[in-house]
Structure formats: C-alpha cells, structure tokens
Coordinates of C-alpha atoms and ligand atoms in Angstrom, one line a residue:
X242 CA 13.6 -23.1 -4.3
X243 CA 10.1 -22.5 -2.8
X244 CA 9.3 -19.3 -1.4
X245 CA 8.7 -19.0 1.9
X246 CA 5.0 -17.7 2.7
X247 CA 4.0 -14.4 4.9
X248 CA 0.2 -14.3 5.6
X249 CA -0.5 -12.2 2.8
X250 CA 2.0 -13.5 0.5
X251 CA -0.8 -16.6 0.7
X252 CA -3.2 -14.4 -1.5
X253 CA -0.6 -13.3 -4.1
X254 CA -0.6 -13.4 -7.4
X255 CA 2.5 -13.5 -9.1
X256 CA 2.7 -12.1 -13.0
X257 CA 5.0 -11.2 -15.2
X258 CA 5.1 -7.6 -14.9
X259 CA 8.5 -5.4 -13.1
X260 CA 9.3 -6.2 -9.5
X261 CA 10.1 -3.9 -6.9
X262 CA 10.9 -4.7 -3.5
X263 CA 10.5 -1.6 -0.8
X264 CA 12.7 -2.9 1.9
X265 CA 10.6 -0.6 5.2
X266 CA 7.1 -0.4 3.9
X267 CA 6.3 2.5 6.5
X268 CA 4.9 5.6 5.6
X269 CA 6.9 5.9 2.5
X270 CA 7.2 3.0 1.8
X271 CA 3.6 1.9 2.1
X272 CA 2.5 5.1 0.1
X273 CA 5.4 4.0 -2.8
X274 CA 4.5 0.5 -2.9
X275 CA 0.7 1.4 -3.2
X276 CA 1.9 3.7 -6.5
X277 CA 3.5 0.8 -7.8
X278 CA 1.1 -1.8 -7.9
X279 CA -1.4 0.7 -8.8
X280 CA 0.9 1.6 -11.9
X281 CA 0.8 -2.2 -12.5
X282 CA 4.0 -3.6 -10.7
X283 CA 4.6 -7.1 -8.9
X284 CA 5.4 -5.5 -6.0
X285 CA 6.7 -6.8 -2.2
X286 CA 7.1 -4.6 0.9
X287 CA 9.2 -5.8 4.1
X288 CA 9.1 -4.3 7.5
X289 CA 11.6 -5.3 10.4
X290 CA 8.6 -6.8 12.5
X291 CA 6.1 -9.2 12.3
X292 CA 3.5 -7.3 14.0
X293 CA 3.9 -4.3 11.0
X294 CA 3.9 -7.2 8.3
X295 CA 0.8 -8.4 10.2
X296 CA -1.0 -5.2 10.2
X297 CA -0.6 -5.0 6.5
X298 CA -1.7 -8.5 5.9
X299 CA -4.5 -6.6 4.1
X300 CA -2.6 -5.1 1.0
X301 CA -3.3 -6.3 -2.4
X302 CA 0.9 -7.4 -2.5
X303 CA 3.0 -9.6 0.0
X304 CA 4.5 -8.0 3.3
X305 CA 7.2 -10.0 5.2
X306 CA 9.1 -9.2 7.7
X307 CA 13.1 -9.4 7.0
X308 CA 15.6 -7.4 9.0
X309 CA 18.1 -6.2 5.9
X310 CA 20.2 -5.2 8.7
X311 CA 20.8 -9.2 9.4
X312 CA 23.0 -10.3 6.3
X313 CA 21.3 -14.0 6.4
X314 CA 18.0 -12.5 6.5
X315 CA 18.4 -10.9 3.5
X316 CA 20.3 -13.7 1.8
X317 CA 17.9 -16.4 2.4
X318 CA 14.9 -14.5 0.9
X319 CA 14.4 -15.3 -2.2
X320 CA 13.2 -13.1 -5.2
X321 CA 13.8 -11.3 -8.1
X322 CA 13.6 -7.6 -8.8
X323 CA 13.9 -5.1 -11.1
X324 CA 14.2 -2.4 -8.1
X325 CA 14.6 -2.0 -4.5
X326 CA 14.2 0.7 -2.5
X327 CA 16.1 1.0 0.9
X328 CA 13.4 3.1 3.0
X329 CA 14.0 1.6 6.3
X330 CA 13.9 3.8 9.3
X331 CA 15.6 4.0 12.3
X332 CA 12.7 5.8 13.9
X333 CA 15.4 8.4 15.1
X334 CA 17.6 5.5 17.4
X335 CA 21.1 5.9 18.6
X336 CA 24.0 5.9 16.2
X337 CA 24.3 2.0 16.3
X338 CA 20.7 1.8 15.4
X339 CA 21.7 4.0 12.3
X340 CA 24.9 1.8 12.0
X341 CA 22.7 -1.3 11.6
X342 CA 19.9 0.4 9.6
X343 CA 21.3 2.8 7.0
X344 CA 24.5 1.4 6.4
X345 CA 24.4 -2.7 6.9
X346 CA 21.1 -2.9 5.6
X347 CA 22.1 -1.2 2.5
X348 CA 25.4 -3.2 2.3
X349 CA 22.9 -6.2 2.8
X350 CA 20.7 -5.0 0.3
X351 CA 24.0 -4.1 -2.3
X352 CA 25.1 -8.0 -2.0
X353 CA 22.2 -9.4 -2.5
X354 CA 20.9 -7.6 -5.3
X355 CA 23.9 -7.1 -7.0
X356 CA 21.8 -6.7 -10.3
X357 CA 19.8 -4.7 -9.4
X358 CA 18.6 -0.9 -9.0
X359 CA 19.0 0.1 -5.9
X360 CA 17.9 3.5 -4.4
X361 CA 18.4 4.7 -0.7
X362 CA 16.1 7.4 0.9
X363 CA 18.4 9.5 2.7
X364 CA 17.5 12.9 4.3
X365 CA 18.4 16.2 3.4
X366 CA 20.1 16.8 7.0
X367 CA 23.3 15.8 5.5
X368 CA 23.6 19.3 4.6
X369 CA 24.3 21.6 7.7
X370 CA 24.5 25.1 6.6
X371 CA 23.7 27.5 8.7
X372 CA 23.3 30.6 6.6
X373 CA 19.9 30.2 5.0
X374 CA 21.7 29.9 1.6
X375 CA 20.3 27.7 -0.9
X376 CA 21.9 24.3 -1.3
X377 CA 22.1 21.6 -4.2
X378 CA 23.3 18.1 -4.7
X379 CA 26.3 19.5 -5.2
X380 CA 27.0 21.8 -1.9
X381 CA 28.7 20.7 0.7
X382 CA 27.8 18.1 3.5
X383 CA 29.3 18.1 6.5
X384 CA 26.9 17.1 9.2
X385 CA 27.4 17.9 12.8
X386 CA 26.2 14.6 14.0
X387 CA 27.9 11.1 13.5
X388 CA 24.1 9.8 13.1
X389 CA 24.4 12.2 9.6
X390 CA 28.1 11.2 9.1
X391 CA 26.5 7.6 8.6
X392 CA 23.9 8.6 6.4
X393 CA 27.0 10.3 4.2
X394 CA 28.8 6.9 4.1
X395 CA 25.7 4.6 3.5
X396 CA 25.0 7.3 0.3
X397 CA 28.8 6.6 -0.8
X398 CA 28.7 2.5 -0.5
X399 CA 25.2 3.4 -2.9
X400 CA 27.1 5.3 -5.6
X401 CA 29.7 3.3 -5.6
X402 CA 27.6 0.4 -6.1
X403 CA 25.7 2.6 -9.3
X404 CA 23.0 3.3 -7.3
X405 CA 20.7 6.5 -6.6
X406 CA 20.1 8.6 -3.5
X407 CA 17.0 10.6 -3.1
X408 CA 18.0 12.9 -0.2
X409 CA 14.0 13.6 1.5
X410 CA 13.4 16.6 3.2
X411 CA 10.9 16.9 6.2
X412 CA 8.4 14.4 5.4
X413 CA 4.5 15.4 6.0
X414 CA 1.8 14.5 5.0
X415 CA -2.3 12.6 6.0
X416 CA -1.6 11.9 9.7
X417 CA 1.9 13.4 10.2
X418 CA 3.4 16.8 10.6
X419 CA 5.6 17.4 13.1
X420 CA 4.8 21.2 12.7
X421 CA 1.3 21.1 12.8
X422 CA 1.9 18.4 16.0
X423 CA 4.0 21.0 18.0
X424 CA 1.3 24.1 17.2
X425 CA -1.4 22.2 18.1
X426 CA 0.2 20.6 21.6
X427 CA 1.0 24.2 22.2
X428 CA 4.7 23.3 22.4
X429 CA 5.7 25.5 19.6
X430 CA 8.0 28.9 19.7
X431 CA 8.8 31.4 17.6
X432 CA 12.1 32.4 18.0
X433 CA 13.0 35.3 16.7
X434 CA 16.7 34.7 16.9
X435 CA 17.5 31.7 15.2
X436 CA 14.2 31.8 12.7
X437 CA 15.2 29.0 9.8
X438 CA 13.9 28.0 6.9
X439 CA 11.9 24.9 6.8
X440 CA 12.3 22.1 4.1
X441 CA 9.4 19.7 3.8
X442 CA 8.2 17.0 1.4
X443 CA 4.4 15.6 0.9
X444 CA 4.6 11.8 1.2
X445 CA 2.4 11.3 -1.9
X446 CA 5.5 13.3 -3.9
X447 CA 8.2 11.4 -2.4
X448 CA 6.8 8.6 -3.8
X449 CA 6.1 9.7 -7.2
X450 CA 9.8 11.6 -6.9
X451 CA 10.9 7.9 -6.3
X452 CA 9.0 6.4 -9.1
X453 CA 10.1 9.0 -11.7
X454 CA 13.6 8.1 -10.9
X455 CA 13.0 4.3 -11.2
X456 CA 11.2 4.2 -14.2
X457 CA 14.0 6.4 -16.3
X458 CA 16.4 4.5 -17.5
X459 CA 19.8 6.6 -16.7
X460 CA 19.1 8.4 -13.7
X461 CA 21.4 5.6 -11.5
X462 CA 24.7 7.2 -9.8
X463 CA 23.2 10.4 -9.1
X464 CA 21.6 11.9 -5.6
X465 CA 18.7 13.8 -5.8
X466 CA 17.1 16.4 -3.3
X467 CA 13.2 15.7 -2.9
X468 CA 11.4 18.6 -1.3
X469 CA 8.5 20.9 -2.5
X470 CA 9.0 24.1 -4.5
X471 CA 9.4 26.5 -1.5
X472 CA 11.2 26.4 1.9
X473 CA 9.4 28.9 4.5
X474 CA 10.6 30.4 7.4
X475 CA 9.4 28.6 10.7
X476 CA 7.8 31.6 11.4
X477 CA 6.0 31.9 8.4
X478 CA 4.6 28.2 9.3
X479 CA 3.2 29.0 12.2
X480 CA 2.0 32.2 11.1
X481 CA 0.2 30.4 8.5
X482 CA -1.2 27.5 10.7
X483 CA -2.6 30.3 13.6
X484 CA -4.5 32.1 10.7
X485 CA -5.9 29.4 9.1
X486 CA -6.7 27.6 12.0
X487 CA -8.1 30.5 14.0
X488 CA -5.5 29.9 17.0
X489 CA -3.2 32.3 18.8
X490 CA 0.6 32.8 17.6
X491 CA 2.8 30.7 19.2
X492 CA 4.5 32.2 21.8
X493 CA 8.2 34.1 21.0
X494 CA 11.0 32.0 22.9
X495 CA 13.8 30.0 22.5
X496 CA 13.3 26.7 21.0
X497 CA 14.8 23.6 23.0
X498 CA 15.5 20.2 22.4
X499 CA 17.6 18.3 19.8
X500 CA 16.5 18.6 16.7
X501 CA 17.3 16.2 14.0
X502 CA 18.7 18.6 11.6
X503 CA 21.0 20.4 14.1
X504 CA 21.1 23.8 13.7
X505 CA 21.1 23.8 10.0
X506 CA 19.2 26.5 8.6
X507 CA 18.9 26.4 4.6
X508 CA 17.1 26.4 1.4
X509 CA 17.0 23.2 0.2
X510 CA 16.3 23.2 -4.2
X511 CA 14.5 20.8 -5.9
X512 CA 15.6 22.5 -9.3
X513 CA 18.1 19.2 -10.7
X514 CA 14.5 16.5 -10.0
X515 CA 12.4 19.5 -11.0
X516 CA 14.6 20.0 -14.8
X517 CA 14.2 16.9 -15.3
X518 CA 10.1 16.7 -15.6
X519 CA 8.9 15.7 -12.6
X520 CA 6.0 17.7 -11.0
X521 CA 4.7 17.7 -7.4
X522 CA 0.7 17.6 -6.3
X523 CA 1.6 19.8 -3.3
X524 CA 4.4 22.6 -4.4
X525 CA 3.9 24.5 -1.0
X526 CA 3.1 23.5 2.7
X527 CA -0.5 25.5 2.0
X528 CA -1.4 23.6 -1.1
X529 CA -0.2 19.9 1.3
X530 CA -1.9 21.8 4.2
X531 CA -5.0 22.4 2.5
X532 CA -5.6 19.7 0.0
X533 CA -4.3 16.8 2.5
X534 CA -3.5 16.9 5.8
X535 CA -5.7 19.2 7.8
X536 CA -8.3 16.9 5.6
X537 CA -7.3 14.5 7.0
X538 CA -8.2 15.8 10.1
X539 CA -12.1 16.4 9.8
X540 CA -12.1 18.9 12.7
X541 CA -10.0 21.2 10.4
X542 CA -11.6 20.5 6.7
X543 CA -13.0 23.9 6.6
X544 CA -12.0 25.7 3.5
X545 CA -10.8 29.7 5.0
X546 CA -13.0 31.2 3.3
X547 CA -16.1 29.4 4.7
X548 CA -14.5 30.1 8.5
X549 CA -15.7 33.7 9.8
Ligands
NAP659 N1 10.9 11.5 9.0 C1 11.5 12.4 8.2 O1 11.0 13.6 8.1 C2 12.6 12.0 7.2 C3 13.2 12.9 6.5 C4 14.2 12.6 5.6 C5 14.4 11.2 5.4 N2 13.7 10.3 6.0 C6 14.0 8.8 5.7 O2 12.9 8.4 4.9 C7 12.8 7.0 4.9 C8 11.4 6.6 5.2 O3 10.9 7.0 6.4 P1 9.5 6.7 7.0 O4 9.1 7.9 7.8 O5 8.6 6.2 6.0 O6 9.8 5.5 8.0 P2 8.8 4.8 9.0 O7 7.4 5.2 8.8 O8 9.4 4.8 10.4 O9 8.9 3.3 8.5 C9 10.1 2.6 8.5 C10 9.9 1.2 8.0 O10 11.1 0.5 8.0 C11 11.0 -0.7 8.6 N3 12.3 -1.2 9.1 C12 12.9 -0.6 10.1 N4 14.1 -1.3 10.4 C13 14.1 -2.3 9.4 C14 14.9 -3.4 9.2 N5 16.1 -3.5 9.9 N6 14.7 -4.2 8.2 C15 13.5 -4.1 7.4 N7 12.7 -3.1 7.6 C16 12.9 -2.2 8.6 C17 9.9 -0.5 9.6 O11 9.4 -1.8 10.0 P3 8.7 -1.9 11.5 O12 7.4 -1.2 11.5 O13 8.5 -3.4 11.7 O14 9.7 -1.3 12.5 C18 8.9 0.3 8.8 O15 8.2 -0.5 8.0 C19 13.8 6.6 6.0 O16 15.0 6.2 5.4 C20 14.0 7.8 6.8 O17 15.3 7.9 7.4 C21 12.8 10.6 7.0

C-alpha cells in the first residue's frame, strides 16, 4: 500500500535503520524524537492537529497528524515500528478528554501495533500520599481523582498487553516551569501549613529515561518512576528561585486552586531506573535551573556569583 504523505513526510528518507513512532510529538515527544533520530533512528512523530504537524513541517523526520484516540485513524496509517511511545496529552481536559486520550488511544495504539513495544508516559500523580513518605513502583495508588483513576487503568490495559509505563513526574524544562511561572507572575504562596514536597523531571532526561528503556531488551512489563535525584519542599523552591533571582519571598498564604496532583504530598524515588544505569544531566531543580532553563531565559543567564 502507498503511504500517505504529510508535508514533511515529502522530504523523508526512509532507511533501514529501527523505527519509532512518538504518537504526541509535544514537548516530550519532540525532545524524544529529536534523541532518536539523532542516535540514528527512522523516526515518525504524530500530533492530533494539523496545525502542530504543520508547525513541525521543519524536522529532519515526518510529522502527521493522526488522532490515536479515533480507532480508524490509527488503523489506516500505515507503518512499521520497532517502538511507539504513547505521549499524547490531554493538555489537562475533563475526564472524557482523558477517557479518549490515555486510555482509547492506547487501546488504539495496543491493536494496531500488536507487535510491537509499546510504552505509555503516565504521571507520577497516580500516587496520592499525603505524608511526605517516599514512594516506589511498588506503593500504593489510589488517586483521588477519576481523571488519575484513568491513568491507573490505561497503565493496566499497557501491562497487560507487555508493555512499559514510565510514570513522569513534574515536567520542566527550556521554556516551561510551572514553578518558576507562578514566582515570577507573583502568584505564588508559601504556605506554611501544607508545605509538600515537589517531584520534578528535566525534559531532556525524560527522554533519555525513555530511550534507556527502549533500547534494553527486557525492561517491557514493568513501570518506572522518572524524576530527578531529589524532591524539595515547595518552600525550598521558592526559596531558591527569590535568592537566585534577587526577588522577594513569595508571600506566606494559603495556596488555592486545583492542582493536578491533589493534595498529594510525597517523595517520589527514582532508585529502580537509577539501579539499573541510567544517569540524569540535571539531578536537582538547581543544576536544570541553572544549566537550562533560566538560560533559556536570557534576562536570567547570570551565573550567582557574577550577580552582586
Ligand atoms: N505536564 C506534566 O508535568 C506531566 C507530568 C506527568 C506526565 N505527563 C504526561 O507526559 C506526556 C507528555 O506531555 P507533554 O507535556 O509533552 O504534552 P504536550 O506538550 O501537551 O504535547 C502533547 C502532544 O500530544 C498530541 N496529541 C494530543 N492528543 C492527541 C491525539 N488524540 N492523537 C495524537 N496526538 C495527540 C498533541 O498534538 P496537538 O499539538 O495537535 O494537540 C501534542 O503533540 C503526556 O502523556 C502527559 O500526560 C505530563
């Protein structure tokens, strides 16, 4: 059968070399599938629109635009992988949204690549302890929300179906921090009454988390928690982000609104990924703070030091 052509599909060059398929080339996924045609793989993204495809049109591999939430989407396109990666967003949306997203698109994904590798980025707010205890793979999940109740049974139908979960933690990273956002819109609090403990990931290790566990032959069947070396307290973040960017504390007060981990507060380890060889660029929020994002914000790329 012919393949169907995206615009940028028109300037690909098809080899013989592994085949992954990133179904949600967003900011994971883009920053995975750049490590994996850089590492030399025959790689193809998809996004749910054609304006993201579009706005890609200008990466070295193809970008199309298939809903995997629509079964005949999914079905029609042809290809052959080696690996997919269900990294597909719902851009926070409404439990149907996650419905349609999580757990059809990886059911589409399952079926039509029964053959094949299949990993699922899920999130690390499956686990809602509350006690600032350190949690596993193996501790319990019981999430408050349905929208996490979802993400639970999309990881089951990916098991079941021998493949892996990689549950990401907070994701930052150039161009996106959710703390540093809040500090610097001055809508941040410290509250000194429910403090927690803060569990974030550097985009640039998520992917290499993802292609360590794609490239090892029997990692499938397992869940995995991706997230640096060392929670810190809220606090401690904005602490941290006032000194080194010369700004007053935020100021002590209850936090409001919904946050997408509930009120979880715990320690998420990255010992089980960690035991098994893989190493991050940026271990701690300062190292990701100093050596990426605030970089790439030029206002900010002051080493402390140089600051008086
Ligand atoms: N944000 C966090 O801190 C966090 C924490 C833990 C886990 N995660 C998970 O990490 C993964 C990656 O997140 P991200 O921040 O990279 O997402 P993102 O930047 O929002 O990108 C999502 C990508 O998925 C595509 N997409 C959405 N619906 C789709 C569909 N039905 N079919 C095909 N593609 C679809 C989007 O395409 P369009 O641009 O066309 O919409 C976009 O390319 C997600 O599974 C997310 O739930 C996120």
């Amino acid at each position: 059968m012919q393949r169907p052509r995206c615009a940028s599909e028109q300037r690909g060059v098809y080899s013989e070399m592994p085949r992954i398929l990133i179904a949600g080339c967003g900011y994971v996924g883009q920053a995975t599938a750049d490590l994996f045609h850089a590492a030399g793989w025959d790689v193809e993204g998809w996004t749910a629109s054609e304006e993201s495809a579009a706005a890609l049109s200008a990466k070295p591999y193809p970008i199309c635009p298939v809903d995997i939430s629509n079964c005949d989407q999914a079905a029609e396109r042809p290809g052959v992988f080696d690996a997919v990666i269900h990294c597909a967003s719902s851009r926070g949306g409404g439990i149907e949204s996650y419905r349609q997203i999580y757990l059809n698109g990886a059911r589409n994904l399952l079926d039509r690549f029964a053959e094949t590798k299949v990993l699922l980025t899920s999130s690390t707010s499956v686990y809602a302890q509350r006690d600032g205890s350190w949690v596993s793979e193996e501790s319990e999940t019981k999430p408050a929300r349905e929208t996490g109740q979802v993400l639970l049974e999309t990881e089951k139908l990916v098991l079941e179906r021998r493949g892996t979960v990689a549950r990401l933690a907070g994701i930052y990273g150039p161009g996106r921090s959710a703390l540093l956002s809040k500090f610097l819109a001055g809508t941040a609090t410290i509250d000194r009454e429910n403090d927690r403990f803060v569990n974030q990931v550097h985009r640039d290790d998520i992917a290499s988390a993802i292609y360590f566990l794609l490239t090892r032959e029997t990692q499938q069947t397992q869940i995995y928690n991706v997230v640096d070396d060392q929670p810190m307290l809220q606090s401690e973040c904005y602490r941290w982000l006032a000194q080194r960017l010369h700004r007053p504390l935020p100021p002590i007060g209850k936090s409001t609104g919904e946050r997408k981990r509930g009120n979880s507060n715990k320690r998420v380890s990255n010992a089980k990924l960690r035991s098994l060889g893989w190493t991050l660029q940026y271990p701690t929020l300062v190292d990701a703070m100093e050596k990426s994002i605030l970089r790439s914000m030029p206002v900010f790329d002051v080493p402390l030091s140089s600051k008086t």
